[in-house]
Each structure stands twice: as C-alpha cells, then as structure tokens.
mmCIF file of C-alpha atoms in Angstrom:
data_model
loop_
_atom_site.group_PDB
_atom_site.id
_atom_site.type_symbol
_atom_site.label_atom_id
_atom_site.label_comp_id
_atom_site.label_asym_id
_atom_site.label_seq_id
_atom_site.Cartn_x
_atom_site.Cartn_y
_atom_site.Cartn_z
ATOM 1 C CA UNK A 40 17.819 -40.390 -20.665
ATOM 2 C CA UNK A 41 17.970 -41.104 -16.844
ATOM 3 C CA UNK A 42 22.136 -41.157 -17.284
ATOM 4 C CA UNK A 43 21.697 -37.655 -18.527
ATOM 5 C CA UNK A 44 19.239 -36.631 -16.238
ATOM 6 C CA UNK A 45 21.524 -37.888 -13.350
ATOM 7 C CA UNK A 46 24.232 -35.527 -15.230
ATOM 8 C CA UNK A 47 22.123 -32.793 -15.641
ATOM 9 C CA UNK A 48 21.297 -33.315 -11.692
ATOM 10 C CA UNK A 49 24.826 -33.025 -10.610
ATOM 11 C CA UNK A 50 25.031 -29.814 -12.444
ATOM 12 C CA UNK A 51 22.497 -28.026 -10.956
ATOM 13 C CA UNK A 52 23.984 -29.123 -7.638
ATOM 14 C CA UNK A 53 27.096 -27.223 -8.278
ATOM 15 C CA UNK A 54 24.877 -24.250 -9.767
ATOM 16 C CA UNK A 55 23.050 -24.178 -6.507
ATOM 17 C CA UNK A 56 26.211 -24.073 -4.747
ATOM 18 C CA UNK A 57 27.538 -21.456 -6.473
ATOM 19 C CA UNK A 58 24.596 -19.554 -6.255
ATOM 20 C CA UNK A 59 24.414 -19.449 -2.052
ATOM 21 C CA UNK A 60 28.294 -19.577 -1.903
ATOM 22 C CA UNK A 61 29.406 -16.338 0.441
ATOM 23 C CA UNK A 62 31.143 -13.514 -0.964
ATOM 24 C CA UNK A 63 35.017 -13.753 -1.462
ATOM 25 C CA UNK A 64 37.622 -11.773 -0.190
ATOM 26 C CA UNK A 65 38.276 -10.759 -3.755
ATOM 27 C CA UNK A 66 34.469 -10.206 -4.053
ATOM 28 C CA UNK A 67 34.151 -7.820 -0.831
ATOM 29 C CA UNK A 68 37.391 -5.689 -2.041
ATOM 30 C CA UNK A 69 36.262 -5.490 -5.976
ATOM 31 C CA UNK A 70 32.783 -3.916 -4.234
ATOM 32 C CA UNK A 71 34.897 -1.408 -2.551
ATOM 33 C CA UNK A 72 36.573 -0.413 -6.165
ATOM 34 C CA UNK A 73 33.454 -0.281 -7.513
ATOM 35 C CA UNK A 74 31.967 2.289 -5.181
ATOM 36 C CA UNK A 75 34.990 4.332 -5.726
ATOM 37 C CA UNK A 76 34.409 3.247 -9.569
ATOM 38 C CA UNK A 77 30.764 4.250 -9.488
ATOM 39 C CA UNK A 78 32.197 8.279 -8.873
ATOM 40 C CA UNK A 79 34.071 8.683 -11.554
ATOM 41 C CA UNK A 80 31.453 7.575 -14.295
ATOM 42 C CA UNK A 81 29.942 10.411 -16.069
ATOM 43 C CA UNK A 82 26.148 10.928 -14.302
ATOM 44 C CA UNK A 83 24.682 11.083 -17.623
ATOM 45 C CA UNK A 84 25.628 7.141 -18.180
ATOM 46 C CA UNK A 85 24.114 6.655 -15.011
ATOM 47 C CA UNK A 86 21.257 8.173 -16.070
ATOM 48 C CA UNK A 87 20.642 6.242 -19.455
ATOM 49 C CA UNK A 88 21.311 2.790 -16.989
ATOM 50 C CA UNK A 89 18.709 3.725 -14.622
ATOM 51 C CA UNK A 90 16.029 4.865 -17.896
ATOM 52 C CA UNK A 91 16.953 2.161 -19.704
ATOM 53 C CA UNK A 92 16.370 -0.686 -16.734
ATOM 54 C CA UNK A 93 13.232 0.820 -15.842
ATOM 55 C CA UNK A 94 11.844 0.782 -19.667
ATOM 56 C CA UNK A 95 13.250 -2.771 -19.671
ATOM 57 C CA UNK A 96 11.067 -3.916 -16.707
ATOM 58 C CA UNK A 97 7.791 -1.925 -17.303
ATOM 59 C CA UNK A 98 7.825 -3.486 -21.138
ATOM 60 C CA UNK A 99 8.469 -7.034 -19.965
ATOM 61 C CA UNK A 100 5.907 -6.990 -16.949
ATOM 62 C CA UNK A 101 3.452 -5.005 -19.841
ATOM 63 C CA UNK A 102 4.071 -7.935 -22.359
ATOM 64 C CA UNK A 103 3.775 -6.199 -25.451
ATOM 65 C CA UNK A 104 7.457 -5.094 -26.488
ATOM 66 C CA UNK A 105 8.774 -8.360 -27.106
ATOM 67 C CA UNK A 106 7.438 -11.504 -29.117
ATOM 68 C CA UNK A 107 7.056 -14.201 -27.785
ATOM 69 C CA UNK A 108 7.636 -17.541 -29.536
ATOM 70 C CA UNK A 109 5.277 -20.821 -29.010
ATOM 71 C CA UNK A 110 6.124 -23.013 -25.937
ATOM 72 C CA UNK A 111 8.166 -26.182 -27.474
ATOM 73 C CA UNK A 112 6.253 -29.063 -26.472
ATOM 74 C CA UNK A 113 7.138 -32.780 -26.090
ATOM 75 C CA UNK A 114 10.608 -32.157 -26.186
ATOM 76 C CA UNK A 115 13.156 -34.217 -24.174
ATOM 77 C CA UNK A 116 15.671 -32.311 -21.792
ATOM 78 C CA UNK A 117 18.229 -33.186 -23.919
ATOM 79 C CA UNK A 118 16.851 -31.464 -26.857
ATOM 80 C CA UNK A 119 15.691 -28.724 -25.283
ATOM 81 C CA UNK A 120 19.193 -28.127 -24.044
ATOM 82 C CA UNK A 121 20.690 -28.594 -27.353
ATOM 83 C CA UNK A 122 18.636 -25.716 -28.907
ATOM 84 C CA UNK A 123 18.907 -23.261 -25.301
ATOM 85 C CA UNK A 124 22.843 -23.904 -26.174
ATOM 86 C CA UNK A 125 22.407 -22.878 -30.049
ATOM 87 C CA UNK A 126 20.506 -20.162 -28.941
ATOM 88 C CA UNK A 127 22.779 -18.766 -26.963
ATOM 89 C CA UNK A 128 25.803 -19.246 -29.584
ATOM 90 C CA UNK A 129 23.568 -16.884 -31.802
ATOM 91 C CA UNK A 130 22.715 -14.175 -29.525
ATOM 92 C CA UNK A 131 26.306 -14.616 -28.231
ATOM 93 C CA UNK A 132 27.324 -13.385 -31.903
ATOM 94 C CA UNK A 133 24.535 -10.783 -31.991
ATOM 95 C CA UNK A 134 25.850 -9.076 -28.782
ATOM 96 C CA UNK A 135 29.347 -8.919 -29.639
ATOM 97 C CA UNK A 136 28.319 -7.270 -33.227
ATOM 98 C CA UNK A 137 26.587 -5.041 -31.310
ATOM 99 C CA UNK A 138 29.436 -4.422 -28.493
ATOM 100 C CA UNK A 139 32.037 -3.581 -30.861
ATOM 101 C CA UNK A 140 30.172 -1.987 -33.043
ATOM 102 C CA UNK A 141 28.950 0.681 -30.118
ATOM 103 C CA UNK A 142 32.162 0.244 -28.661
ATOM 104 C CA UNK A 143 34.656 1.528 -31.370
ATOM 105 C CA UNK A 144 32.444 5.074 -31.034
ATOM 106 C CA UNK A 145 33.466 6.228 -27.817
ATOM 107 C CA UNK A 146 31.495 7.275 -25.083
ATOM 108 C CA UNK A 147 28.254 8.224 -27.264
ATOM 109 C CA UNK A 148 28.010 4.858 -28.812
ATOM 110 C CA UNK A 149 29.037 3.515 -25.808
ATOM 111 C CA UNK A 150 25.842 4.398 -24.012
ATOM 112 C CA UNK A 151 23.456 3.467 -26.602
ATOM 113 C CA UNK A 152 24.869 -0.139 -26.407
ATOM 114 C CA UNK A 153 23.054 0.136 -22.733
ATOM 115 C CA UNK A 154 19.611 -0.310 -23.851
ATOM 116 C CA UNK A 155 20.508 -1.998 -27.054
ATOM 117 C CA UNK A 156 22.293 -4.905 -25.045
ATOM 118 C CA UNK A 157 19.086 -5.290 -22.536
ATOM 119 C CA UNK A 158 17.384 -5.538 -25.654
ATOM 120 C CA UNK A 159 19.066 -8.516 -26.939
ATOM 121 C CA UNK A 160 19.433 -10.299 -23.111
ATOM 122 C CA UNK A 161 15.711 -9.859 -22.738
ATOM 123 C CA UNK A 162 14.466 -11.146 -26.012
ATOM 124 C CA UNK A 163 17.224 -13.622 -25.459
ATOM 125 C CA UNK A 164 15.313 -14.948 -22.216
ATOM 126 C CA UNK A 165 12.053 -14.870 -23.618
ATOM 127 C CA UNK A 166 13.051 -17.833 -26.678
ATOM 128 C CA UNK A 167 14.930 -19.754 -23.568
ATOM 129 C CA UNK A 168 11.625 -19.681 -22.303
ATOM 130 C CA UNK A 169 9.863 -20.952 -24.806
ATOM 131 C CA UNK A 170 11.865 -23.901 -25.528
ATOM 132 C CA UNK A 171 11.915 -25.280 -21.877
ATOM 133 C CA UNK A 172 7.957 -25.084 -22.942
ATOM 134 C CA UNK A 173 7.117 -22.214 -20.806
ATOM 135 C CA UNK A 174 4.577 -19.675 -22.214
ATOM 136 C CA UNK A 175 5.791 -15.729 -21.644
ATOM 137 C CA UNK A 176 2.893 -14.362 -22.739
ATOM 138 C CA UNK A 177 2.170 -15.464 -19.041
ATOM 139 C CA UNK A 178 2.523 -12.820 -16.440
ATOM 140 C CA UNK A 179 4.097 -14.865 -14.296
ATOM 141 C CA UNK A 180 6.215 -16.088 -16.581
ATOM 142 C CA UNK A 181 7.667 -12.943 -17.243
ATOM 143 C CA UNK A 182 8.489 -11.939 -13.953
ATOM 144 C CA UNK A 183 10.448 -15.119 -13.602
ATOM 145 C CA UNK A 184 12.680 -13.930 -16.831
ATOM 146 C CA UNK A 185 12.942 -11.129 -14.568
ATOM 147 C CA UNK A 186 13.821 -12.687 -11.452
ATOM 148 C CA UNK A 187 16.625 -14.949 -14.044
ATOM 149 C CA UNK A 188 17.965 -11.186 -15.214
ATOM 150 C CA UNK A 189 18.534 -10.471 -11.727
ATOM 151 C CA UNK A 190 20.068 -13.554 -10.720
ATOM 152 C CA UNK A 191 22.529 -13.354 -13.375
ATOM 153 C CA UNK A 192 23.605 -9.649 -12.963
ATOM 154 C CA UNK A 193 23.586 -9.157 -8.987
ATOM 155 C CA UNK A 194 25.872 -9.081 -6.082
ATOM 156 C CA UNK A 195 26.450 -11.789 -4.146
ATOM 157 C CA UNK A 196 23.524 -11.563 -1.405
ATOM 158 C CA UNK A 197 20.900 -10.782 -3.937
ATOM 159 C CA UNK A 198 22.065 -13.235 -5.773
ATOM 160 C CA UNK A 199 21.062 -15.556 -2.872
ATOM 161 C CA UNK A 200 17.721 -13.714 -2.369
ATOM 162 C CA UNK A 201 16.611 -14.455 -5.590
ATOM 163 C CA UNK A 202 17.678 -17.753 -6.280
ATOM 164 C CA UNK A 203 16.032 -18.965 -2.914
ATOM 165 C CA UNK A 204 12.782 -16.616 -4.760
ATOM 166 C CA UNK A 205 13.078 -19.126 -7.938
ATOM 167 C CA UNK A 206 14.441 -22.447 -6.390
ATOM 168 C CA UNK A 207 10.372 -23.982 -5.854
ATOM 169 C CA UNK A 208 8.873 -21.166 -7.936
ATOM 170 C CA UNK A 209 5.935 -23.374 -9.221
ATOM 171 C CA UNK A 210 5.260 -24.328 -5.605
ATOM 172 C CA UNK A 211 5.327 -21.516 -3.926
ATOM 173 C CA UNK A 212 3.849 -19.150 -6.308
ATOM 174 C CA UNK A 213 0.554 -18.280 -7.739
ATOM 175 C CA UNK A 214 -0.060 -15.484 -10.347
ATOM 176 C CA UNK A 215 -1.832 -13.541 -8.001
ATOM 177 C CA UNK A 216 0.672 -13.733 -5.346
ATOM 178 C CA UNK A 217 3.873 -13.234 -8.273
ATOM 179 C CA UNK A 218 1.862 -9.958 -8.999
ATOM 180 C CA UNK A 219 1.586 -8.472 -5.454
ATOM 181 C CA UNK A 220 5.071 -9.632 -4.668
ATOM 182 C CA UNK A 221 6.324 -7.831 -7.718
ATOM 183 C CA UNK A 222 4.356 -4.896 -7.052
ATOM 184 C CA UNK A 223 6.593 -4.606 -4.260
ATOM 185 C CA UNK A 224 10.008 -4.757 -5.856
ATOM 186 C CA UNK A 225 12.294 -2.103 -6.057
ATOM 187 C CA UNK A 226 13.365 -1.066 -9.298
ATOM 188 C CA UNK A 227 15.769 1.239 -8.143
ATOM 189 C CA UNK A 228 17.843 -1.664 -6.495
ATOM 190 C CA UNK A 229 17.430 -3.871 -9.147
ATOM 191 C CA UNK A 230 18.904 -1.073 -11.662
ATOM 192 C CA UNK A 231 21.769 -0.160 -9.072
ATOM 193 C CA UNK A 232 22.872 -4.183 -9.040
ATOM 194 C CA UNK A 233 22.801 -4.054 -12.739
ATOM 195 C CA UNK A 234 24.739 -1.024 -12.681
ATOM 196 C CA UNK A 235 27.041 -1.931 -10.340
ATOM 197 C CA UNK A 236 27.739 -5.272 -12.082
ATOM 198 C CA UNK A 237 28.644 -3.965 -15.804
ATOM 199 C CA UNK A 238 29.589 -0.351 -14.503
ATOM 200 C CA UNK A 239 33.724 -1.406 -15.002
ATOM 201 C CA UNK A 240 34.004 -3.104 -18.623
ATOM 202 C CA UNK A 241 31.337 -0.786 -19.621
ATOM 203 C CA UNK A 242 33.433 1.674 -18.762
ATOM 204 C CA UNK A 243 36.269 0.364 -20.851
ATOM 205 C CA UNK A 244 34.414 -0.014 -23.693
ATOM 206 C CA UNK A 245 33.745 3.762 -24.101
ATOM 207 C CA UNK A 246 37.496 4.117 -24.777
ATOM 208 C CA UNK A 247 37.737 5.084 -28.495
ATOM 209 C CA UNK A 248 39.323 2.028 -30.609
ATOM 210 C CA UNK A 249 39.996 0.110 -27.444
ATOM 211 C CA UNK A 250 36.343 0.015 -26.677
ATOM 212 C CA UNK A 251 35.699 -2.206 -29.645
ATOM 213 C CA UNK A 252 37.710 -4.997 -28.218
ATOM 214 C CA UNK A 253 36.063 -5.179 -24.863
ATOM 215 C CA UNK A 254 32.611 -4.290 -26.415
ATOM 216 C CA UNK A 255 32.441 -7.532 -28.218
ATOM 217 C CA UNK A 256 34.096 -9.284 -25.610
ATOM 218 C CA UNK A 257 32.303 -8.572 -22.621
ATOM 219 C CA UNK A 258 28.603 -8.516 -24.308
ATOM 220 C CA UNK A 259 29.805 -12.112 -25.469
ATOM 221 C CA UNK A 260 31.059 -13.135 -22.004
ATOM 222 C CA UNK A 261 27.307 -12.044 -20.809
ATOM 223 C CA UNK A 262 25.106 -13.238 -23.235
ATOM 224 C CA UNK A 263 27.158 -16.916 -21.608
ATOM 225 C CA UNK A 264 26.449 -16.236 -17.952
ATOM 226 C CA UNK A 265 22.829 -14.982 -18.361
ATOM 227 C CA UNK A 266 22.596 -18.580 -20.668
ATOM 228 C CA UNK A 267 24.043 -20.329 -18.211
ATOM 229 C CA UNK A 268 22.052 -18.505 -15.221
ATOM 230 C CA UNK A 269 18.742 -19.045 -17.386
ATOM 231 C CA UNK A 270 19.227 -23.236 -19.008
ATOM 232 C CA UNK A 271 19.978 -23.880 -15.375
ATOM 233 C CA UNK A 272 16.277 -22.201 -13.997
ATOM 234 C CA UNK A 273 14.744 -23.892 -16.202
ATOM 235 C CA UNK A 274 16.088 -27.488 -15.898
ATOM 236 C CA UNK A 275 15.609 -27.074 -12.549
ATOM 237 C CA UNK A 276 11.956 -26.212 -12.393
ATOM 238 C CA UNK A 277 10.869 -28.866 -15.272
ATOM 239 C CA UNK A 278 12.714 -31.900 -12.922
ATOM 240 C CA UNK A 279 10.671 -30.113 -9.946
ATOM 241 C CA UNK A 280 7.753 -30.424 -12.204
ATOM 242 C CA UNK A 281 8.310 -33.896 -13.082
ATOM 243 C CA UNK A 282 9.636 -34.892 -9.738
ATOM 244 C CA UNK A 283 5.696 -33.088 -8.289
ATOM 245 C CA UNK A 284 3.702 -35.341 -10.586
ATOM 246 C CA UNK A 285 5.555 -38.436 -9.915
ATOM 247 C CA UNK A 286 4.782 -38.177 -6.206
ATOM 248 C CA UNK A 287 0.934 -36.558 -6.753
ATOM 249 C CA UNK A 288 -1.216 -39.769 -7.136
ATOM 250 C CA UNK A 289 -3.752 -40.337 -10.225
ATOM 251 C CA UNK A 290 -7.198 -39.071 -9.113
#
C-alpha cells in the first residue's frame, strides 16, 4: 500500500503542475479563434448552453435532481481507484451513445446533447463521490462536484483559481462559509468557460453524418478528463485527510 501511495503521490504532483502551469502560446492564440469562433455560432445554441448550465447548478446546489449513492466505506485507495476507473469506462460508453446518437441529427439533435451530456458528467461526479466515501447529499459536498466541473472545463487562469479553491478544501472550508462563498459565484462566468471550452467540437458535431463521429468522440474524450480532473480531487483530499489525523494527537 505505501508503494502505491508513494505512486499515487507522484501523480498528483504532476496533476498539480499541470493545473497552475501558465497558458501556452498555442493556448493564448486558440482563445483568440475561439472569440472569433464564439460569433459565428447560432445565438439560439448559446442560449440552450447558458439555460442548460444554470439548471445544472441550481439542481445540484438544490440536491434533489440527482441520486445519490451511499458513501463506500473502508475501502483502500487502491480499490477505490479501481472502481472511479470502471466508472468512468461506463459513463465513457454512455456519453459517446449519446454523442453520436445526437450528433448524426444535425444541429437540432445537436443541441439537445447540451443538457443531456451535463446530465451524464454530473451524475457521473456524484458516484465518484461516493466511492472516495464522500456523502453528496452534503451541501458542501456538492459544491465541491461543482468546483471539480469547473476545474475540468475552464480556461487556463480559472483553472488555477479553482484548483488553489479545492487544493486544502477540508481545511479551509466550513459549510457555512462553502455556502456564502457560493452565494457569491457567478454563474454567468462559469457558463461562458463551459461554453467557451466545448463551443468548437460542439460545433462540429452539429454537421449532419459527420457530427456522429465527433459526437461520440469528443463526449468520450470528456467523460476521461472530467475522470481524470475528479479521481485526482479526491485522492488528494483523502491523503490530506489522512496526512491531518496523523499529525492531530489522540485526545
């Protein structure tokens, strides 16, 4: 176990890295496409991006449109990261259904797979959840599935924003002060970094026949980052955990 924990250490490592590394050339100039990108999309699927991100958030932080499964408990990191992994092999195949499905119907189809897709990464992030053992019926809880949706589907500085917002959550956060930070966040800019992230393939995918290729491809390809993204937040806060009650003394 402590040869895998050592492994599982290294990894997070270059996951932190990677999270607080600066933006790229590359990444600065594909912004500018976007923005030039982001003009030529029809308004309406703009529209159905912004409704559908805003349903997304008010139903997680309300608790009640997804189930959530018992916390897995007494489970050793290596187990838990064997299921996370089989769990995202599944949904992997779910979203790709779904993406070429939606995909091989044009634009029409191709904007219902906007909602349907959140639907899948959300309910995704709420079983990761409960096999690291953490409980989402706890508010706090869900606004850290939140924070992992973000983190997984931002630019480059948010991404640093939020990871540094999630690196000691159990440390730095109590459920009264998750709520009143929340409270605060803007929806808008967390449905315009969304946006701006899938705007391109998504695009792409509402070409009739063609879309059906990168439908299933690119709802595959995320369903792997935001399990990536999400096994990663979790190992790291249950060695933080472990690492806390090693150094609190007995009373």
């Amino acid at each position: 176990m402590n040869n895998y924990r050592s492994e599982i250490e290294e990894e997070l490592e270059s996951w932190e890295r990677k999270m607080k590394r600066k933006s790229s050339v590359v990444s600065r100039a594909a912004k500018k496409v976007q923005n030039r990108i982001n003009n030529v999309i029809p308004e309406r699927v703009h529209k159905v991006v912004t409704s559908s991100i805003k349903t997304m958030v008010q139903g997680v932080l309300a608790g009640n449109t997804y189930a959530v499964k018992v916390p897995e408990q007494h489970l050793s990191l290596r187990s838990r990261d064997t299921l996370a992994k089989h769990s995202i092999q599944t949904y992997k195949r779910i979203a790709a259904v779904e993406g070429a499905g939606t995909g091989a119907g044009g634009i029409l189809l191709g904007i219902a797979d906007f909602p349907l897709l959140l639907s899948i990464k959300i309910k995704f992030l709420f079983d990761i959840a409960s096999i690291y053992g953490f409980d989402a019926k706890q508010f706090e809880e869900r606004v850290f599935i939140l924070y992992i949706f973000q983190l997984a589907f931002s630019s480059d500085e948010t991404r640093k924003e939020v990871y540094e917002r999630i690196q000691n959550w159990d440390q730095s956060y109590l459920q009264k002060e998750v709520r009143e930070t929340f409270n605060e966040h803007d929806w808008k800019s967390f449905q315009l970094e969304y946006r701006d992230y899938i705007d391109f393939p998504k695009l792409l995918q509402m070409i009739p026949g063609f879309g059906a290729i990168v439908g299933a491809y690119v709802n595959y390809h995320f369903i792997d980052w935001l399990g990536e993204t999400a096994i990663n937040a979790y190992r790291q806060r249950l060695i933080q955990r472990e690492e806390h009650n090693e150094e609190t003394p007995a009373e």
